[in-house]
C-alpha positions as a Markdown table, in Angstrom:
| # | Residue | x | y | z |
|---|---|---|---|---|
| 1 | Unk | 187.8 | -13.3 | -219.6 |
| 2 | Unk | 186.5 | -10.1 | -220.9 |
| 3 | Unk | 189.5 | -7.8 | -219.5 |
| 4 | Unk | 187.3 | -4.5 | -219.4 |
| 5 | Unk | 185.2 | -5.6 | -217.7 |
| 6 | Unk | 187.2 | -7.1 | -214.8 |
| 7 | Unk | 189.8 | -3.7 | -214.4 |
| 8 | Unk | 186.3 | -1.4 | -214.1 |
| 9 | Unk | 185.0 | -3.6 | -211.4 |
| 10 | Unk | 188.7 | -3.7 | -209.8 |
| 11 | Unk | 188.7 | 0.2 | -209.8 |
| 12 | Unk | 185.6 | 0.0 | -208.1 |
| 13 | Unk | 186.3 | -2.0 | -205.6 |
| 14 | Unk | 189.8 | -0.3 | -205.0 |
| 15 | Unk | 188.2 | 3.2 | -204.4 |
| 16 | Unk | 185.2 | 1.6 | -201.7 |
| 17 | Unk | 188.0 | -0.2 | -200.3 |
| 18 | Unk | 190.2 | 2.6 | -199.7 |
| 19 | Unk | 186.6 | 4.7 | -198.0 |
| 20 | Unk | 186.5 | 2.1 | -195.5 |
| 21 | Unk | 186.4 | 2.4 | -191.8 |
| 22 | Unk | 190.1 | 3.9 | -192.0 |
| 23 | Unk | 189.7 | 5.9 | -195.0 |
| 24 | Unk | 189.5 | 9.5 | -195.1 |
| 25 | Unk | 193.2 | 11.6 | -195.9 |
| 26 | Unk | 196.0 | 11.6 | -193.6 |
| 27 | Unk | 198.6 | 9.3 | -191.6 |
| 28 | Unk | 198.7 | 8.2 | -188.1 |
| 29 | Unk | 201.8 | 9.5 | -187.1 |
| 30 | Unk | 202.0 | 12.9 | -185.3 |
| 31 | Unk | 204.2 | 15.6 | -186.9 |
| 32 | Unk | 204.3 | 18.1 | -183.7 |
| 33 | Unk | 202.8 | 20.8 | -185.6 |
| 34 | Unk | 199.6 | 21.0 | -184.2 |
| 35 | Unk | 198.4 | 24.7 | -184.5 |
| 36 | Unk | 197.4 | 26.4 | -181.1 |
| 37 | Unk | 195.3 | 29.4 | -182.4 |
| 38 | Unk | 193.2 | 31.2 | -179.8 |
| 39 | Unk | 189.7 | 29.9 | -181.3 |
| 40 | Unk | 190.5 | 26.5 | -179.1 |
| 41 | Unk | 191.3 | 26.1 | -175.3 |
| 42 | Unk | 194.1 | 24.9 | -174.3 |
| 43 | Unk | 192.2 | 22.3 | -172.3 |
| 44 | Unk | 191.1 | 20.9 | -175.3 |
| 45 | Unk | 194.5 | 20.8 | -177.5 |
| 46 | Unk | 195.8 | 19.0 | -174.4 |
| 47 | Unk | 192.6 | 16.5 | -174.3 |
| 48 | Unk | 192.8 | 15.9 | -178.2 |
| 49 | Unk | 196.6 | 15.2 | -177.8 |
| 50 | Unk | 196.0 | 13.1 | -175.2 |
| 51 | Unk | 193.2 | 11.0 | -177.6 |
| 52 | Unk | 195.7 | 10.8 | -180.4 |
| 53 | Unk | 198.5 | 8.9 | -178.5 |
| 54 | Unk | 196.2 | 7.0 | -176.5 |
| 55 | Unk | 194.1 | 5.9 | -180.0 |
| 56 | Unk | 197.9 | 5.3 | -181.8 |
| 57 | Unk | 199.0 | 3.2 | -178.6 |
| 58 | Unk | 195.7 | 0.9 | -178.3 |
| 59 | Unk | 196.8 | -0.5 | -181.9 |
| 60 | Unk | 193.8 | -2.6 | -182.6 |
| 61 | Unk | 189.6 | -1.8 | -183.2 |
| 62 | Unk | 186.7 | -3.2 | -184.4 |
| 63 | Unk | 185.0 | -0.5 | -186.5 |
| 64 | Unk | 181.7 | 0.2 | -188.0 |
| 65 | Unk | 181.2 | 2.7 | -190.8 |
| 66 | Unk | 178.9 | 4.1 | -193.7 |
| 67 | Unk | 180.6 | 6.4 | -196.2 |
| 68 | Unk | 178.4 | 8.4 | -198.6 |
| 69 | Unk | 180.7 | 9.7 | -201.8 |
| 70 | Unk | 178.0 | 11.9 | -203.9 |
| 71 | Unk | 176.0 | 10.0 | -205.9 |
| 72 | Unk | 178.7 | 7.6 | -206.6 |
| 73 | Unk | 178.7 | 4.9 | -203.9 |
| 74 | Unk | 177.9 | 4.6 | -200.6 |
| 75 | Unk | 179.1 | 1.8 | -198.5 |
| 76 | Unk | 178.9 | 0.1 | -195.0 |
| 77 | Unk | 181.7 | -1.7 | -193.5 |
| 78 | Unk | 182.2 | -3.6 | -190.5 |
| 79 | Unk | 185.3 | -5.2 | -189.2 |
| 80 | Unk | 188.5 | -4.6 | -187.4 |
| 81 | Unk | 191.8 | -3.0 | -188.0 |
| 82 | Unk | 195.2 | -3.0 | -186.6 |
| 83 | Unk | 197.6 | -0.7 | -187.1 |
| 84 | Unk | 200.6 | -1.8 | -184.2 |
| 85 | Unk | 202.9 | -3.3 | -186.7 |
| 86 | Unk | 201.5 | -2.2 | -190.1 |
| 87 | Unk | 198.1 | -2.4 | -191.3 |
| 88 | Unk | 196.5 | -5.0 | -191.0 |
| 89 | Unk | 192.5 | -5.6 | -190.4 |
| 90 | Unk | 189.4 | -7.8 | -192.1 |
| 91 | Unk | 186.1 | -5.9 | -193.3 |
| 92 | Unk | 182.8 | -7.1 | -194.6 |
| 93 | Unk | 181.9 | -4.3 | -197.0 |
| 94 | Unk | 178.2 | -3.6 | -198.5 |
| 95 | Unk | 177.5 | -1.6 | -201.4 |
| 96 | Unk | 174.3 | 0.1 | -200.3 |
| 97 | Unk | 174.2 | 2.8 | -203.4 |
| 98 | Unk | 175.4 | 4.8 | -206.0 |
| 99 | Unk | 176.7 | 4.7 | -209.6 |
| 100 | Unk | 179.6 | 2.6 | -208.9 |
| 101 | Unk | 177.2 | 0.4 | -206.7 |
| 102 | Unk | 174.6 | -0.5 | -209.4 |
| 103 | Unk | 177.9 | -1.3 | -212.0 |
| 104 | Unk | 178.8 | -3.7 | -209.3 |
| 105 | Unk | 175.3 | -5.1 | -208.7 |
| 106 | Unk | 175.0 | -5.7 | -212.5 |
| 107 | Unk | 177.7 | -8.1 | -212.5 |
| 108 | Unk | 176.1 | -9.7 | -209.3 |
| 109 | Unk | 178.5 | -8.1 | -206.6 |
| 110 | Unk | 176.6 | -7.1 | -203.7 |
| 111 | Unk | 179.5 | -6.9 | -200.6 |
| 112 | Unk | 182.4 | -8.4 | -200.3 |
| 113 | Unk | 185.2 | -9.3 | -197.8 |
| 114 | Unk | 188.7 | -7.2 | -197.9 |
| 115 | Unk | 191.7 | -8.0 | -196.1 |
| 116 | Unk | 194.3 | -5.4 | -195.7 |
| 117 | Unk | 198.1 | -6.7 | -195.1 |
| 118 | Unk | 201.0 | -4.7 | -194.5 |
| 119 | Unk | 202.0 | -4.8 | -197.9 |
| 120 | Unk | 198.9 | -5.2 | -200.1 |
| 121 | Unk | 195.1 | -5.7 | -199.5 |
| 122 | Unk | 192.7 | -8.5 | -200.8 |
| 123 | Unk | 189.1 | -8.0 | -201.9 |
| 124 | Unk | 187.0 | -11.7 | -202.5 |
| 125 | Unk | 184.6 | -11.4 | -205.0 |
| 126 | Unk | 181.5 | -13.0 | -206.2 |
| 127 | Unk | 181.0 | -16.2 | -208.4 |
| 128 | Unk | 180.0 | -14.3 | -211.7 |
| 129 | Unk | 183.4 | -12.3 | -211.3 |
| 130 | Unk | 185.7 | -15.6 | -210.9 |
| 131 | Unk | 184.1 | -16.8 | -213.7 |
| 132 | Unk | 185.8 | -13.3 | -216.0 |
| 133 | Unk | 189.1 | -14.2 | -213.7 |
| 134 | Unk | 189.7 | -18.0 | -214.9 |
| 135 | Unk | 187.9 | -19.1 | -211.7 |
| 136 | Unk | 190.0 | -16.6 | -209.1 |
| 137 | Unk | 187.8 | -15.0 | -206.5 |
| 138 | Unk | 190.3 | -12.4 | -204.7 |
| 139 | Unk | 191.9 | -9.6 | -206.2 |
| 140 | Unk | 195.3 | -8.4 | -204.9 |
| 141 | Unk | 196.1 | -4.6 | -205.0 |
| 142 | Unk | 200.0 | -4.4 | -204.2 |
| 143 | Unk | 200.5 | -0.6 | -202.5 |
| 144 | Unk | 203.2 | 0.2 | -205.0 |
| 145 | Unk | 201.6 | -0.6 | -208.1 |
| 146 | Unk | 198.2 | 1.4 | -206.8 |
| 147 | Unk | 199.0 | 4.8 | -208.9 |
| 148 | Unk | 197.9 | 2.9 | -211.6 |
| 149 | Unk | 194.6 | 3.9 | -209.9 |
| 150 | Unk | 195.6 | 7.6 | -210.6 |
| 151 | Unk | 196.3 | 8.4 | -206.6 |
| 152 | Unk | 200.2 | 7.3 | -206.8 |
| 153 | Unk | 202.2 | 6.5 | -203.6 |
| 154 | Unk | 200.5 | 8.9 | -202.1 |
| 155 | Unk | 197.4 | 6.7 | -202.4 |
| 156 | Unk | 199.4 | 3.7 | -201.3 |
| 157 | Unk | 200.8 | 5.8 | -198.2 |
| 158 | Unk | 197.2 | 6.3 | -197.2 |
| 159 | Unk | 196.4 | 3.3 | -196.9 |
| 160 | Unk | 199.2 | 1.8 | -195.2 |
| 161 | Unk | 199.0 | 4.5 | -192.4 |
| 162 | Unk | 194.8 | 5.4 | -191.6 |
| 163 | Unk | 193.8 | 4.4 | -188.2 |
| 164 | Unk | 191.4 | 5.9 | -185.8 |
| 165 | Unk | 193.6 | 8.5 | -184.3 |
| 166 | Unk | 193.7 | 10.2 | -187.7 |
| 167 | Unk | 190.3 | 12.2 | -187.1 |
| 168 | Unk | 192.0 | 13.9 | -184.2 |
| 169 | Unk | 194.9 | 14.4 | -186.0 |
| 170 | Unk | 192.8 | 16.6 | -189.0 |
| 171 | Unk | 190.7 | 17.9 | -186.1 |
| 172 | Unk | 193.9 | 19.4 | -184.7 |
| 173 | Unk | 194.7 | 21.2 | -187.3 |
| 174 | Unk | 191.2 | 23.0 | -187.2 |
| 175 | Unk | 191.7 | 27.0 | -185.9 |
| 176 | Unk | 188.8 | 26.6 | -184.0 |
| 177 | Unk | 187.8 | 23.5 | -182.6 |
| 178 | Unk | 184.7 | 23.7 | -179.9 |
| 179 | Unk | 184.2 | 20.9 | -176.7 |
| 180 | Unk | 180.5 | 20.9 | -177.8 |
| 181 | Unk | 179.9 | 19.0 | -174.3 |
| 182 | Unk | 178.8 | 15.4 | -172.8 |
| 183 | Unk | 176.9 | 12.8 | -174.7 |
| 184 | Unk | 175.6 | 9.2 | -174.5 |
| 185 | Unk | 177.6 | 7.5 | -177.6 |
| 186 | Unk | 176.3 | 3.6 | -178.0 |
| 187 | Unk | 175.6 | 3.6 | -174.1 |
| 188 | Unk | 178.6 | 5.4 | -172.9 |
| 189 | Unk | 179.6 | 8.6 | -171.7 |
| 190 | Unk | 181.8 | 10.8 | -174.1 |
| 191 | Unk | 183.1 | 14.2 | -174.5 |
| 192 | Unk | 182.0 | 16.0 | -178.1 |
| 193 | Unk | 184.5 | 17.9 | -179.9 |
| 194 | Unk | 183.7 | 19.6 | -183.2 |
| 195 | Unk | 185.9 | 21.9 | -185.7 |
| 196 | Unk | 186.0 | 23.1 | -189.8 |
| 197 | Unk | 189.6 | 22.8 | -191.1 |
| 198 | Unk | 190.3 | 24.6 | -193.9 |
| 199 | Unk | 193.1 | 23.2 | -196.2 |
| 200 | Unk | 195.3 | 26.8 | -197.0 |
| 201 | Unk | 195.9 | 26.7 | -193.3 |
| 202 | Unk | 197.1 | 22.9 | -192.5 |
| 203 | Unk | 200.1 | 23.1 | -190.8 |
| 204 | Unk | 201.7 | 20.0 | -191.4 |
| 205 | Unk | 202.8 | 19.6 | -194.8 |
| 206 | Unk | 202.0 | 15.8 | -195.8 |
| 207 | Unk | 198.7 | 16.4 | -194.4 |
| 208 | Unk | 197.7 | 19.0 | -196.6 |
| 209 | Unk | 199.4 | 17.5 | -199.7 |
| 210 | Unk | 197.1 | 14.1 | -199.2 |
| 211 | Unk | 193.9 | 16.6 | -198.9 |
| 212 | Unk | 195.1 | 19.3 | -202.1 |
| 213 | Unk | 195.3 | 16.0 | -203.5 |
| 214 | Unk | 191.5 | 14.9 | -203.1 |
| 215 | Unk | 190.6 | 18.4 | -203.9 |
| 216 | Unk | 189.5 | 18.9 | -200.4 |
| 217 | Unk | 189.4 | 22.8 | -199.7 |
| 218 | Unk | 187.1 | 22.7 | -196.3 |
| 219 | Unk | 186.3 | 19.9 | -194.2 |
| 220 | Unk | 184.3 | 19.6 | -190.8 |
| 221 | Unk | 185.5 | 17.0 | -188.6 |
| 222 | Unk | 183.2 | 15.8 | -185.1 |
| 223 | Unk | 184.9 | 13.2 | -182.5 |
| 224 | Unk | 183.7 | 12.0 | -179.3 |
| 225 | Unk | 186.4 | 10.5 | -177.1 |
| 226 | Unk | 185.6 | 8.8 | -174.0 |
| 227 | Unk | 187.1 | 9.1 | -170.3 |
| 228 | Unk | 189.9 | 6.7 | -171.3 |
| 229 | Unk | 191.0 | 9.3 | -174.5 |
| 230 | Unk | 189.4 | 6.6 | -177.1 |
| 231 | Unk | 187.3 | 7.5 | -179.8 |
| 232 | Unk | 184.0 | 6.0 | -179.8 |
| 233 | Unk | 182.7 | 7.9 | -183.0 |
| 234 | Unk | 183.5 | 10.0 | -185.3 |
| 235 | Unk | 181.7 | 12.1 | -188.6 |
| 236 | Unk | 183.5 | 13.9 | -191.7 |
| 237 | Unk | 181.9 | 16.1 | -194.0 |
| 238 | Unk | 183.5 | 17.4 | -196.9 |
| 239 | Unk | 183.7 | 18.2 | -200.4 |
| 240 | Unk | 186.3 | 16.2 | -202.9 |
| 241 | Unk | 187.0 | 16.5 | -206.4 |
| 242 | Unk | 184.5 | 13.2 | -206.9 |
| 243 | Unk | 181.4 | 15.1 | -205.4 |
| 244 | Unk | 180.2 | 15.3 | -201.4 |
| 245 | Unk | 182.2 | 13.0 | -199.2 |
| 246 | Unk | 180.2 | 11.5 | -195.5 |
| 247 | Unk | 181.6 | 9.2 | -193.3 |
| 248 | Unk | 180.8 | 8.2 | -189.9 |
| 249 | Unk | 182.1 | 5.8 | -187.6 |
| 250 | Unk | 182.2 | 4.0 | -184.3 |
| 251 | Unk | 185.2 | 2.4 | -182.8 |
| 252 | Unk | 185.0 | 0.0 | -180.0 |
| 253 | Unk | 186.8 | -3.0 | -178.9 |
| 254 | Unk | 190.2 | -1.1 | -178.7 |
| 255 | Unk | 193.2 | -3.8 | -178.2 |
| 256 | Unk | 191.3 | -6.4 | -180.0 |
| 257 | Unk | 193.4 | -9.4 | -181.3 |
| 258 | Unk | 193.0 | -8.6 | -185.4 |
| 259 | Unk | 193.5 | -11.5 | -187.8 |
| 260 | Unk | 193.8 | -11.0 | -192.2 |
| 261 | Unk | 195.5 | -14.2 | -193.2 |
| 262 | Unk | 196.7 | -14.3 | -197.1 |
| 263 | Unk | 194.5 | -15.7 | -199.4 |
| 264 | Unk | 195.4 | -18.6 | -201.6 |
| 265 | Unk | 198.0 | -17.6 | -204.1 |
| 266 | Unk | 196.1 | -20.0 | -206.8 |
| 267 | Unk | 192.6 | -18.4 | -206.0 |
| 268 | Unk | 194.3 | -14.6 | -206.3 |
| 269 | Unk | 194.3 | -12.3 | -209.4 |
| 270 | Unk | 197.3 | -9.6 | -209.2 |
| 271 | Unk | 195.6 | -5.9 | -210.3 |
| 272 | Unk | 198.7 | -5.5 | -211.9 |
| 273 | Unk | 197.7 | -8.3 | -214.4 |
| 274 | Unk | 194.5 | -7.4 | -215.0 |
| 275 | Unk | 196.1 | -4.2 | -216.3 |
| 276 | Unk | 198.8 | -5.8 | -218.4 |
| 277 | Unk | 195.8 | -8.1 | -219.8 |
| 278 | Unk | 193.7 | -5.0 | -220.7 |
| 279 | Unk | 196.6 | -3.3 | -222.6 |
| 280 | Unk | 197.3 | -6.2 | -225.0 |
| 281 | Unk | 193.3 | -7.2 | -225.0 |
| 282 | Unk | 191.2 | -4.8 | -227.7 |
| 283 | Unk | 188.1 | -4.4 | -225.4 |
């Protein structure tokens, strides 16, 4: 196997992987430190709240995303995700453009399917990658090895914790966040929230660790939550230290029943290995 070539495309795929549905910067756990400054109601802390638990409680979505990183890859995902008992979800992932896009295409990766488990996540790849990977199709990215990738455990951490609810959860931190009103979202009814966050003035401190982190400094978050406190979309814009981040995303299906079985241990390459490989391997 030529090892360089197998550890570029496993960086690539570990980065659109982790700009999935999910992805974004922060956990789904609320800290109780949501600001309350006069720009935004009261009506609507208590309504965004109220989305956040009811998101967290519903445990299970399908989602649909595109994420637009700069000119280095954009990507579409569909699939659903779980987050009751860990993370847990299936995804059919398309590579739809960017730098990082045509590396992939080169070596005849197009899309591919990841599985995320609580303790590691699984991305299947093409034939003409088995054939660099003695015939393995799925590469296995353990949390704890993942600051290999540069990101650390704080990388890891991200991973294992994004779920829906997290967009209210950076929305609340926003000074200012406006009820922009009532709109039709994929047939139904939904109230439009919309705020800027800006990172010197995140309250909660793992929250604006994870964004220093990405180099974020301003973001602008939009949600729309229906009448049952669910999100049915929701749209990031922001700046990281890899160029202009988009992402936007529809949630529906709340409470569905999410499966990601492991793949075959013999038809699984560890990252970890792939790295090892590539440090004894002259490229």
């Amino acid at each position: 196997m030529k090892c360089t070539d197998g550890r570029r495309v496993a960086l690539a795929v570990a980065t659109a992987l982790a700009l999935t549905g999910t992805a974004a910067c922060t956990s789904s756990e609320s800290s109780g430190t949501h600001r309350t400054d006069r720009g935004t109601s009261a009506r609507s802390l208590a309504a965004l709240r109220s989305a956040e638990r009811s998101t967290a409680r519903a445990a299970s979505a399908r989602v649909r995303s595109t994420t637009v990183m700069g000119s280095r890859l954009s990507i579409a995902a569909d699939g659903a995700l779980g987050w009751g008992d860990g993370l847990t979800g299936t995804f059919t992932i398309r590579y739809t453009g960017g730098t990082a896009a045509e590396s992939l295409r080169a070596l005849g990766i197009t899309s591919m399917e990841a599985r995320y488990l609580p303790d590691a996540y699984y991305a299947r790849m093409s034939e003409a990658f088995a054939e660099k990977t003695d015939g393995k199709h799925w590469i296995k990215y353990v949390y704890d090895d993942l600051e290999a990738l540069g990101g650390g455990a704080d990388f890891a951490d991200q991973m294992r914790n994004t779920t829906p609810n997290q967009s209210v959860k950076l929305l609340l931190e926003s000074g200012d966040v406006r009820n922009v009103g009532r709109e039709k979202i994929a047939g139904r009814t939904a109230t439009h929230y919309s705020g800027t966050v800006t990172v010197g003035d995140v309250a909660d401190a793992q929250l604006k660790k994870q964004l220093q982190q990405a180099q974020v400094t301003t973001e602008t978050v939009d949600i729309w939550v229906d009448d049952r406190n669910l999100l049915l979309k929701k749209v990031e814009k922001g700046r990281t230290g890899s160029g202009e981040l988009t992402q936007t995303a529809y949630y529906s299906d709340y409470g569905v029943h999410v499966i990601a079985a492991k793949p075959p241990a013999a038809d699984t390459e560890d990252f970890r290995d792939l790295l090892a490989r590539q440090s004894t391997q002259t490229p």
